[in-house]
Short mmCIF file of C-alpha atoms in Angstrom, two decimals:
data_model
loop_
_atom_site.label_atom_id
_atom_site.label_comp_id
_atom_site.label_asym_id
_atom_site.label_seq_id
_atom_site.Cartn_x
_atom_site.Cartn_y
_atom_site.Cartn_z
CA MET A 1 -4.23 -24.51 -18.49
CA GLN A 2 -2.60 -25.66 -15.25
CA ILE A 3 -3.75 -23.56 -12.29
CA PHE A 4 -0.94 -24.41 -9.87
CA VAL A 5 2.64 -24.64 -11.11
CA ARG A 6 4.48 -27.79 -10.05
CA ASP A 7 7.75 -26.27 -8.96
CA ARG A 8 8.85 -26.42 -5.34
CA SER A 9 11.45 -23.71 -5.84
CA PHE A 10 8.67 -21.30 -6.89
CA TYR A 11 6.71 -21.84 -3.67
CA LYS A 12 9.88 -21.69 -1.60
CA LYS A 13 10.78 -18.35 -3.16
CA LEU A 14 7.22 -17.11 -2.67
CA VAL A 15 7.26 -17.94 1.04
CA THR A 16 10.78 -16.55 1.48
CA ILE A 17 9.73 -13.17 0.08
CA ALA A 18 6.08 -12.99 1.12
CA LEU A 19 6.38 -14.14 4.74
CA PRO A 20 8.66 -11.32 5.98
CA ILE A 21 6.58 -8.76 4.05
CA THR A 22 3.41 -10.19 5.59
CA LEU A 23 4.85 -10.06 9.08
CA GLN A 24 6.01 -6.49 8.51
CA SER A 25 2.54 -5.49 7.32
CA LEU A 26 1.02 -7.22 10.33
CA ILE A 27 3.25 -5.20 12.65
CA THR A 28 2.30 -1.95 10.90
CA ILE A 29 -1.38 -2.77 11.22
CA GLY A 30 -0.82 -3.66 14.87
CA VAL A 31 0.60 -0.19 15.43
CA ASN A 32 -2.45 1.41 13.77
CA MET A 33 -4.80 -0.75 15.84
CA MET A 34 -3.04 0.14 19.08
CA ASP A 35 -3.24 3.84 18.14
CA ASN A 36 -6.98 3.49 17.53
CA ILE A 37 -7.52 1.66 20.80
CA MET A 38 -5.51 4.15 22.88
CA LEU A 39 -7.08 7.19 21.26
CA GLY A 40 -10.50 5.54 21.48
CA ARG A 41 -10.11 5.69 25.25
CA LEU A 42 -9.98 9.48 24.95
CA GLY A 43 -13.27 9.60 23.02
CA GLU A 44 -14.46 9.70 19.43
CA ILE A 45 -13.22 13.28 18.81
CA ALA A 46 -9.61 12.30 19.45
CA MET A 47 -9.92 9.07 17.48
CA SER A 48 -11.61 10.81 14.55
CA ALA A 49 -9.05 13.66 14.56
CA ALA A 50 -6.07 11.32 14.37
CA SER A 51 -7.80 9.22 11.72
CA GLN A 52 -8.55 12.24 9.54
CA ALA A 53 -5.13 13.85 10.06
CA ASN A 54 -3.53 10.61 8.97
CA GLN A 55 -5.42 10.75 5.69
CA VAL A 56 -2.77 13.16 4.39
CA PHE A 57 -0.01 10.82 5.56
CA SER A 58 -1.86 7.94 3.91
CA LEU A 59 -2.07 9.94 0.68
CA PHE A 60 1.67 10.63 0.84
CA GLN A 61 2.36 6.98 1.65
CA ILE A 62 0.44 5.88 -1.43
CA PHE A 63 2.48 8.27 -3.58
CA CYS A 64 5.62 6.78 -2.02
CA MET A 65 4.36 3.29 -2.75
CA GLY A 66 3.76 4.37 -6.34
CA MET A 67 7.31 5.68 -6.64
CA GLY A 68 8.78 2.65 -4.90
CA MET A 69 6.73 0.00 -6.72
CA GLY A 70 7.21 1.78 -10.05
CA ALA A 71 10.96 1.69 -9.56
CA SER A 72 10.64 -1.90 -8.29
CA VAL A 73 9.37 -3.06 -11.70
CA LEU A 74 12.69 -1.95 -13.19
CA ILE A 75 14.81 -2.92 -10.18
CA SER A 76 13.56 -6.50 -10.03
CA ARG A 77 13.97 -6.88 -13.81
CA TYR A 78 17.50 -5.43 -13.72
CA TYR A 79 18.30 -7.63 -10.74
CA GLY A 80 17.24 -10.69 -12.73
CA MET A 81 19.63 -9.53 -15.47
CA GLN A 82 22.36 -8.69 -12.94
CA ASP A 83 22.53 -5.16 -14.40
CA PHE A 84 23.45 -3.24 -11.24
CA VAL A 85 24.43 -0.02 -13.01
CA SER A 86 20.91 0.47 -14.39
CA LEU A 87 19.50 -0.68 -11.04
CA LYS A 88 21.34 2.13 -9.22
CA LYS A 89 20.08 4.69 -11.70
CA SER A 90 16.49 3.55 -11.11
CA VAL A 91 16.97 4.05 -7.37
CA THR A 92 18.43 7.52 -7.97
CA ILE A 93 15.47 8.71 -10.04
CA MET A 94 13.11 7.35 -7.38
CA TYR A 95 14.91 9.18 -4.58
CA ARG A 96 14.93 12.47 -6.46
CA LEU A 97 11.16 12.31 -7.05
CA LEU A 98 10.59 11.38 -3.41
CA LEU A 99 12.59 14.32 -2.04
CA ILE A 100 10.61 16.76 -4.19
CA LEU A 101 7.22 15.32 -3.23
CA GLY A 102 8.12 14.93 0.45
CA SER A 103 9.19 18.57 0.63
CA LEU A 104 5.88 19.71 -0.87
CA PHE A 105 3.83 17.72 1.67
CA THR A 106 6.00 18.99 4.52
CA ILE A 107 5.52 22.63 3.50
CA ALA A 108 1.74 22.13 3.20
CA ALA A 109 1.55 20.65 6.72
CA ILE A 110 3.56 23.57 8.13
CA VAL A 111 1.71 26.36 6.33
CA ALA A 112 -1.91 25.11 6.26
CA PRO A 113 -2.70 22.30 8.73
CA GLY A 114 -6.19 23.68 9.35
CA PHE A 115 -6.96 23.69 5.64
CA LEU A 116 -5.77 20.08 5.31
CA MET A 117 -8.07 19.02 8.14
CA SER A 118 -11.01 20.96 6.71
CA LEU A 119 -10.74 18.86 3.54
CA TYR A 120 -11.85 15.80 5.51
CA THR A 121 -14.23 17.14 8.15
CA ASN A 122 -16.30 20.21 8.99
CA GLU A 123 -16.36 19.55 12.75
CA GLU A 124 -14.38 22.30 14.52
CA ALA A 125 -13.39 20.14 17.49
CA VAL A 126 -11.96 17.47 15.20
CA ILE A 127 -10.08 20.08 13.14
CA ALA A 128 -8.51 21.62 16.26
CA GLU A 129 -7.26 18.26 17.51
CA GLY A 130 -5.98 17.40 14.04
CA ILE A 131 -3.89 20.59 13.93
CA ARG A 132 -2.25 19.53 17.20
CA TYR A 133 -1.43 16.18 15.62
CA TYR A 134 0.24 17.82 12.60
CA ARG A 135 2.47 20.08 14.71
CA TRP A 136 4.29 17.08 16.15
CA SER A 137 4.40 14.86 13.08
CA ILE A 138 5.63 17.16 10.27
CA PRO A 139 9.11 15.51 9.93
CA CYS A 140 7.40 12.15 9.37
CA PHE A 141 6.80 12.87 5.69
CA LEU A 142 10.43 12.68 4.60
CA LEU A 143 11.39 10.09 7.23
CA GLN A 144 8.56 7.75 6.25
CA GLY A 145 9.06 8.33 2.52
CA LEU A 146 12.74 7.45 2.55
CA SER A 147 12.20 4.42 4.78
CA LEU A 148 9.29 3.10 2.72
CA THR A 149 10.89 3.45 -0.71
CA THR A 150 14.19 2.00 0.53
CA THR A 151 12.29 -0.93 2.00
CA ILE A 152 10.76 -1.63 -1.43
CA VAL A 153 14.22 -1.54 -3.02
CA LEU A 154 15.54 -4.03 -0.47
CA ARG A 155 12.56 -6.32 -1.07
CA SER A 156 13.13 -6.18 -4.82
CA ILE A 157 16.64 -7.57 -4.44
CA GLY A 158 15.56 -10.23 -1.94
CA LYS A 159 16.70 -8.43 1.25
CA VAL A 160 13.40 -8.74 3.12
CA HIS A 161 14.57 -9.45 6.67
CA ILE A 162 16.15 -6.08 7.58
CA PRO A 163 12.85 -4.18 7.08
CA LEU A 164 11.06 -6.87 9.10
CA TYR A 165 13.41 -6.65 12.07
CA THR A 166 13.22 -2.86 11.92
CA SER A 167 9.42 -2.94 11.98
CA ILE A 168 9.45 -5.18 15.05
CA GLY A 169 11.61 -2.65 16.88
CA ALA A 170 9.49 0.27 15.62
CA PHE A 171 6.32 -1.46 16.86
CA PHE A 172 7.48 -1.62 20.46
CA ILE A 173 8.90 1.91 20.30
CA ASN A 174 5.66 3.31 18.86
CA VAL A 175 3.35 1.53 21.30
CA GLY A 176 5.53 2.39 24.28
CA ALA A 177 5.92 6.05 23.29
CA ASN A 178 2.20 6.37 22.58
CA TYR A 179 1.30 4.94 25.97
CA ILE A 180 3.71 7.30 27.73
CA PHE A 181 2.80 10.51 25.90
CA ILE A 182 -0.92 10.01 25.20
CA PHE A 183 -1.76 9.26 28.85
CA GLY A 184 1.17 11.04 30.57
CA LYS A 185 2.85 8.02 32.16
CA PHE A 186 6.24 7.87 33.96
CA GLY A 187 6.30 11.59 34.58
CA ALA A 188 5.71 12.61 30.96
CA PRO A 189 3.07 15.26 30.11
CA GLU A 190 -0.39 14.03 29.15
CA MET A 191 -0.51 15.09 25.48
CA GLY A 192 -3.52 13.22 24.08
CA VAL A 193 -3.62 13.34 20.26
CA ALA A 194 -0.28 15.17 20.16
CA GLY A 195 1.23 12.29 22.14
CA ALA A 196 0.20 9.86 19.42
CA ALA A 197 1.92 12.07 16.85
CA LEU A 198 5.08 12.26 18.96
CA GLY A 199 5.13 8.47 19.35
CA THR A 200 4.83 8.10 15.58
CA LEU A 201 7.68 10.58 15.02
CA ILE A 202 9.99 8.66 17.36
CA SER A 203 9.27 5.33 15.64
CA ARG A 204 9.66 6.85 12.13
CA THR A 205 13.06 8.24 13.12
CA PHE A 206 14.13 4.78 14.28
CA GLU A 207 12.95 3.17 11.02
CA PHE A 208 14.77 5.74 8.90
CA ALA A 209 18.05 5.35 10.78
CA ILE A 210 18.10 1.54 10.52
CA ILE A 211 16.72 0.93 7.01
CA CYS A 212 18.44 3.78 5.17
CA GLY A 213 21.60 3.32 7.23
CA TYR A 214 21.77 -0.35 6.22
CA PHE A 215 21.12 0.34 2.52
CA LEU A 216 23.71 3.12 2.25
CA LEU A 217 26.41 1.72 4.54
CA LYS A 218 26.10 -2.08 4.71
CA GLU A 219 24.29 -3.45 1.63
CA LYS A 220 26.93 -4.87 -0.78
CA ASP A 221 25.10 -6.34 -3.81
CA VAL A 222 23.90 -2.98 -5.13
CA GLY A 223 26.48 -0.88 -3.29
CA TYR A 224 24.42 2.31 -3.46
CA LYS A 225 26.08 5.40 -1.94
CA VAL A 226 24.97 8.98 -1.31
CA ARG A 227 27.17 10.16 -4.20
CA ASP A 228 25.05 8.05 -6.59
CA LEU A 229 22.19 10.45 -5.92
CA PHE A 230 24.03 13.02 -8.05
CA GLY A 231 24.89 10.67 -10.94
CA LYS A 232 23.60 10.83 -14.51
CA CYS A 233 20.52 8.71 -15.32
CA GLY A 234 19.53 9.92 -18.79
CA ASP A 235 20.07 6.59 -20.54
CA ILE A 236 17.32 4.81 -18.55
CA LEU A 237 15.01 7.79 -18.15
CA GLY A 238 12.88 6.66 -21.10
CA ASP A 239 12.26 3.23 -19.59
CA TYR A 240 11.59 4.80 -16.20
CA ILE A 241 8.99 7.18 -17.62
CA ARG A 242 7.35 4.43 -19.70
CA ILE A 243 7.22 1.78 -16.96
CA SER A 244 7.46 3.49 -13.58
CA ILE A 245 5.67 6.81 -13.98
CA PRO A 246 2.29 5.16 -14.80
CA VAL A 247 2.61 3.30 -11.48
CA LEU A 248 3.15 6.61 -9.68
CA ILE A 249 0.18 8.15 -11.48
CA SER A 250 -1.97 5.08 -10.85
CA ASP A 251 -1.15 4.93 -7.14
CA GLY A 252 -1.39 8.70 -6.89
CA LEU A 253 -4.90 8.60 -8.34
CA LEU A 254 -5.70 5.83 -5.89
CA GLY A 255 -4.43 8.02 -3.06
CA LEU A 256 -6.46 10.99 -4.26
CA GLY A 257 -9.44 8.65 -4.58
CA ASN A 258 -8.98 7.55 -0.98
CA THR A 259 -8.83 11.23 -0.05
CA ALA A 260 -12.12 11.83 -1.84
CA VAL A 261 -13.61 8.84 -0.03
CA ALA A 262 -12.36 10.19 3.30
CA MET A 263 -14.03 13.51 2.48
CA VAL A 264 -17.31 11.67 1.92
CA TYR A 265 -16.92 9.75 5.18
CA GLY A 266 -15.99 12.91 7.10
CA ARG A 267 -19.21 14.60 6.04
CA LEU A 268 -21.24 11.60 7.14
CA GLY A 269 -20.21 12.36 10.74
CA SER A 270 -17.60 11.30 13.31
CA SER A 271 -19.56 8.09 14.02
CA PHE A 272 -19.10 6.91 10.43
CA VAL A 273 -15.41 7.93 10.49
CA SER A 274 -14.76 6.01 13.71
CA ALA A 275 -16.65 2.94 12.49
CA ASN A 276 -14.70 2.99 9.23
CA ALA A 277 -11.40 3.24 11.13
CA ILE A 278 -12.32 0.04 13.00
CA ALA A 279 -13.42 -1.77 9.83
CA ALA A 280 -10.36 -0.63 7.86
CA VAL A 281 -7.89 -1.91 10.45
CA THR A 282 -9.75 -5.22 10.64
CA MET A 283 -9.66 -5.59 6.87
CA GLN A 284 -5.95 -4.83 6.79
CA LEU A 285 -5.34 -7.34 9.56
CA THR A 286 -7.09 -10.15 7.67
CA THR A 287 -5.45 -9.39 4.32
CA VAL A 288 -1.79 -9.13 5.34
CA VAL A 289 -0.99 -12.44 3.65
CA ILE A 290 -2.55 -11.16 0.44
CA GLN A 291 -0.47 -7.98 0.63
CA GLY A 292 2.64 -10.07 1.13
CA MET A 293 1.81 -12.24 -1.88
CA SER A 294 1.06 -9.15 -4.00
CA ASN A 295 4.50 -7.71 -3.32
CA ALA A 296 6.15 -11.09 -3.77
CA SER A 297 4.35 -11.76 -7.07
CA ALA A 298 5.60 -8.46 -8.53
CA ILE A 299 9.18 -9.28 -7.52
CA ILE A 300 9.08 -12.90 -8.69
CA THR A 301 7.45 -11.94 -11.99
CA GLY A 302 10.14 -9.30 -12.57
CA HIS A 303 12.91 -11.78 -11.81
CA THR A 304 11.38 -14.43 -14.09
CA LEU A 305 10.99 -12.03 -17.01
CA GLY A 306 14.48 -10.67 -16.36
CA GLU A 307 15.69 -14.20 -17.00
CA GLY A 308 13.77 -14.16 -20.31
CA ASP A 309 11.16 -16.85 -19.49
CA ALA A 310 7.76 -15.43 -20.49
CA LYS A 311 6.06 -18.83 -20.55
CA LYS A 312 7.04 -19.49 -16.96
CA ALA A 313 5.85 -16.03 -15.88
CA GLN A 314 2.41 -16.66 -17.42
CA ALA A 315 2.04 -19.98 -15.61
CA GLN A 316 3.08 -18.37 -12.34
CA GLY A 317 0.48 -15.63 -12.95
CA TYR A 318 -2.36 -18.17 -12.94
CA THR A 319 -1.05 -19.66 -9.71
CA PHE A 320 -0.89 -16.25 -8.04
CA LEU A 321 -4.49 -15.54 -9.11
CA ALA A 322 -5.72 -18.84 -7.66
CA LEU A 323 -3.89 -18.18 -4.39
CA GLY A 324 -5.49 -14.72 -4.23
CA ALA A 325 -8.98 -16.23 -4.58
CA LEU A 326 -8.30 -18.80 -1.85
CA PHE A 327 -6.91 -16.33 0.64
CA GLY A 328 -9.61 -13.77 -0.20
CA ALA A 329 -12.30 -16.31 0.68
CA LEU A 330 -10.48 -17.17 3.90
CA ALA A 331 -10.22 -13.48 4.85
CA ALA A 332 -13.98 -13.03 4.29
CA VAL A 333 -14.80 -15.90 6.65
CA ILE A 334 -12.42 -14.56 9.31
CA ILE A 335 -13.98 -11.07 9.15
CA VAL A 336 -17.45 -12.52 9.70
CA ILE A 337 -16.23 -14.50 12.71
CA ILE A 338 -14.21 -11.78 14.48
CA SER A 339 -16.32 -8.68 13.73
CA GLY A 340 -18.30 -8.94 16.99
CA PRO A 341 -15.33 -9.29 19.37
CA VAL A 342 -13.31 -6.61 17.53
CA ILE A 343 -16.10 -4.01 17.63
CA GLY A 344 -16.85 -4.87 21.26
CA PHE A 345 -13.26 -4.03 22.20
CA TYR A 346 -13.75 -0.32 21.40
CA LYS A 347 -15.35 2.25 23.67
CA ILE A 348 -17.85 3.73 21.17
CA THR A 349 -21.47 4.87 21.04
CA GLU A 350 -24.31 2.58 20.00
CA GLU A 351 -24.71 4.48 16.72
CA THR A 352 -21.05 3.93 15.86
CA ARG A 353 -21.34 0.28 16.87
CA ASN A 354 -24.28 -0.30 14.49
CA ILE A 355 -22.46 1.38 11.60
CA ALA A 356 -19.34 -0.66 12.31
CA PHE A 357 -21.28 -3.93 12.04
CA GLN A 358 -22.74 -2.86 8.68
CA LEU A 359 -19.29 -1.94 7.37
CA MET A 360 -17.86 -5.27 8.52
CA ASP A 361 -20.53 -7.10 6.50
CA ALA A 362 -19.66 -5.07 3.40
CA VAL A 363 -15.92 -5.60 3.91
CA ALA A 364 -16.44 -9.39 4.09
CA ILE A 365 -17.86 -9.31 0.55
CA ILE A 366 -15.44 -6.81 -0.99
CA VAL A 367 -12.32 -8.49 0.40
CA PHE A 368 -12.73 -11.56 -1.83
CA PHE A 369 -12.58 -9.49 -5.01
CA GLN A 370 -9.94 -7.16 -3.63
CA ALA A 371 -7.65 -10.11 -2.94
CA MET A 372 -7.71 -11.22 -6.56
CA ASN A 373 -7.27 -7.81 -8.13
CA SER A 374 -4.54 -6.89 -5.62
CA ILE A 375 -2.52 -9.95 -6.66
CA LEU A 376 -2.86 -8.88 -10.30
CA THR A 377 -2.75 -5.07 -10.23
CA LYS A 378 -0.08 -4.67 -7.53
CA GLY A 379 1.71 -7.88 -8.37
CA VAL A 380 1.72 -9.94 -11.56
CA LEU A 381 0.61 -7.37 -14.16
CA ARG A 382 2.72 -4.65 -12.59
CA GLY A 383 5.73 -6.96 -12.45
CA GLY A 384 5.23 -7.63 -16.15
CA GLY A 385 5.47 -3.90 -16.89
CA ASP A 386 1.78 -3.49 -17.85
CA THR A 387 1.57 -0.23 -15.94
CA LYS A 388 -0.30 1.90 -18.51
CA PHE A 389 -3.18 -0.58 -18.60
CA LEU A 390 -3.41 -0.54 -14.80
CA MET A 391 -3.34 3.26 -14.74
CA VAL A 392 -6.33 3.36 -17.10
CA ALA A 393 -8.17 0.80 -14.95
CA ASP A 394 -7.72 2.91 -11.83
CA ILE A 395 -8.92 6.06 -13.57
CA LEU A 396 -12.00 4.46 -15.09
CA PHE A 397 -13.31 2.40 -12.22
CA LEU A 398 -12.36 4.51 -9.21
CA TRP A 399 -13.11 7.99 -10.49
CA ILE A 400 -15.90 7.31 -12.97
CA VAL A 401 -17.77 4.56 -11.10
CA SER A 402 -16.95 4.17 -7.39
CA ILE A 403 -16.63 7.74 -6.12
CA PRO A 404 -19.70 9.16 -7.95
CA LEU A 405 -21.76 6.12 -6.94
CA GLY A 406 -20.63 6.46 -3.31
CA CYS A 407 -21.56 10.16 -3.24
CA LEU A 408 -25.00 9.36 -4.63
CA ALA A 409 -25.48 6.58 -2.07
CA GLY A 410 -24.47 8.80 0.86
CA PHE A 411 -25.83 12.24 0.02
CA VAL A 412 -28.66 11.74 -2.49
CA TRP A 413 -30.14 8.32 -1.85
CA HIS A 414 -29.24 8.31 1.90
CA LEU A 415 -28.67 4.56 1.86
CA PRO A 416 -27.59 2.54 4.92
CA ALA A 417 -23.87 2.41 5.76
CA PHE A 418 -23.52 -1.06 4.20
CA TRP A 419 -24.53 0.16 0.75
CA ILE A 420 -22.55 3.39 0.96
CA TYR A 421 -19.38 1.40 1.60
CA PHE A 422 -20.21 -1.23 -1.04
CA CYS A 423 -20.82 1.44 -3.71
CA ILE A 424 -17.57 3.24 -2.89
CA ARG A 425 -15.60 -0.02 -3.13
CA ILE A 426 -17.35 -1.53 -6.14
CA ASP A 427 -14.28 -0.78 -8.28
CA GLN A 428 -12.60 -3.73 -6.55
CA VAL A 429 -15.18 -6.08 -8.05
CA ILE A 430 -14.93 -4.62 -11.56
CA LYS A 431 -11.13 -4.56 -11.59
CA ALA A 432 -10.93 -8.19 -10.48
CA VAL A 433 -12.91 -9.31 -13.55
CA TRP A 434 -11.11 -6.99 -15.98
CA CYS A 435 -7.62 -7.95 -14.82
CA ILE A 436 -8.35 -11.70 -15.06
CA TRP A 437 -9.14 -11.14 -18.74
CA ARG A 438 -5.89 -9.17 -19.11
CA LEU A 439 -3.87 -11.96 -17.53
CA LYS A 440 -5.33 -14.55 -19.92
CA SER A 441 -4.50 -12.40 -22.96
CA GLY A 442 -0.74 -12.51 -22.28
CA LYS A 443 -0.44 -8.87 -23.41
CA TRP A 444 0.67 -7.76 -19.95
CA ILE A 445 4.30 -8.81 -20.61
CA LYS A 446 6.25 -5.73 -21.70
CA LYS A 447 9.76 -5.22 -23.01
CA ILE A 448 12.17 -3.16 -20.92
CA ASP A 449 15.49 -3.45 -22.79
CA SER A 450 17.44 -5.61 -25.18
CA HIS A 451 18.27 -8.22 -22.54
CA VAL A 452 14.74 -9.63 -22.71
CA LEU A 453 12.85 -11.06 -25.65
CA ASP A 454 11.12 -8.72 -28.02
CA ALA A 455 7.72 -7.81 -26.54
CA GLU A 456 5.73 -9.09 -29.53
CA GLU A 457 7.62 -12.40 -29.53
CA MET A 458 6.93 -12.83 -25.81
CA VAL A 459 3.21 -12.15 -26.25
CA GLU A 460 2.97 -14.57 -29.18
CA GLU A 461 4.76 -17.26 -27.17
CA VAL A 462 2.38 -16.83 -24.24
CA ALA A 463 -0.70 -16.71 -26.49
CA VAL A 464 0.24 -20.00 -28.14
CA GLU A 465 0.78 -21.62 -24.75
CA THR A 466 -2.55 -20.31 -23.43
CA GLU A 467 -4.43 -21.75 -26.40
#
């Protein structure tokens, strides 16, 4: 078995796709970090309220990622086959699901913002500030959903630069608007938490206008138009349900799992919530390259299998895994080095500071395993169409192991913050091991239509090569 493929075009394609995605993720994380820093200046109540209110948006975002990445498995495969008719139909089904889900989240935020906040915290002051946040950010559900899923479509067909340029513009708009409306600068009212929500709304509107405007009006390869939203898609519905829906379910369960985790954190107090917000942003910041490679590996794998080369896809899978291990180790070292300066930048209590240091230590361990399983679960195996297997993995390890173990650690055993976090994230360790075994088996390569080799033939070919 050769760990690294010897093909310059492969690495060139990887960098071409992964680098813009990485930069875009870095910009998004920068926005979240600036929000935390600005709201941190108002105190831990404001910071905790925005963090908890955004849990619902994070849940919705994960559902959107599930819809987008599920459709991306088909889109990248159809793109490799140059089957643009089926590609358009995949986009249409994705949009229809998104509009339904986005409407449901919007209605919930309008009708019951207090109930949504009470799911994550029982502190009245935090709930009240969270309700203020929701009042200004309700349109963000549909705006963010359409922008995010369209971005994934553009990435799947190799158009990665438009979303990147849009994110750069959105970053400056968001930071500038937050500064103006949170603190009441340049004659604007001092809105606090509501100002952060307004800044987010303005930047989401900008993203939607540019990304969706480009896809519907300027993009020529696919040529998708609004009228395609009303077209018939029955002939690919079976493939969509078989391949894409498990991704939506898997990511949806992940989102609900994150919601359950946020509920646990919220009941451990605002200090734990604030410390986790700091640790989470730091982890995201140090793993942006891994996220970029995960997205790129799914796209490249889909393109390779669309061309009918299962042997090449298997070899590329081993290379992606090795790169995940290398960058995961690098991220762990960086977290250990920067944890002190990062935590020191925030205006927080000594209790929160101590918890933050413990969480940083736990993150430094978990990130190594998360890097490997992210490359496989969100990238290679998903790109191969092995979505049912991944759905089962998420159900078993997140809901049966991590969440119950985290609840026991926090509320029964009353363990230190380090062990609470480690228990809640232990599914990352288990999935990394399980998915490596799946990659080696070759059974992750699935048939989508008659343009690719028969699934059994592809598996047999890979198995022979592996031996």
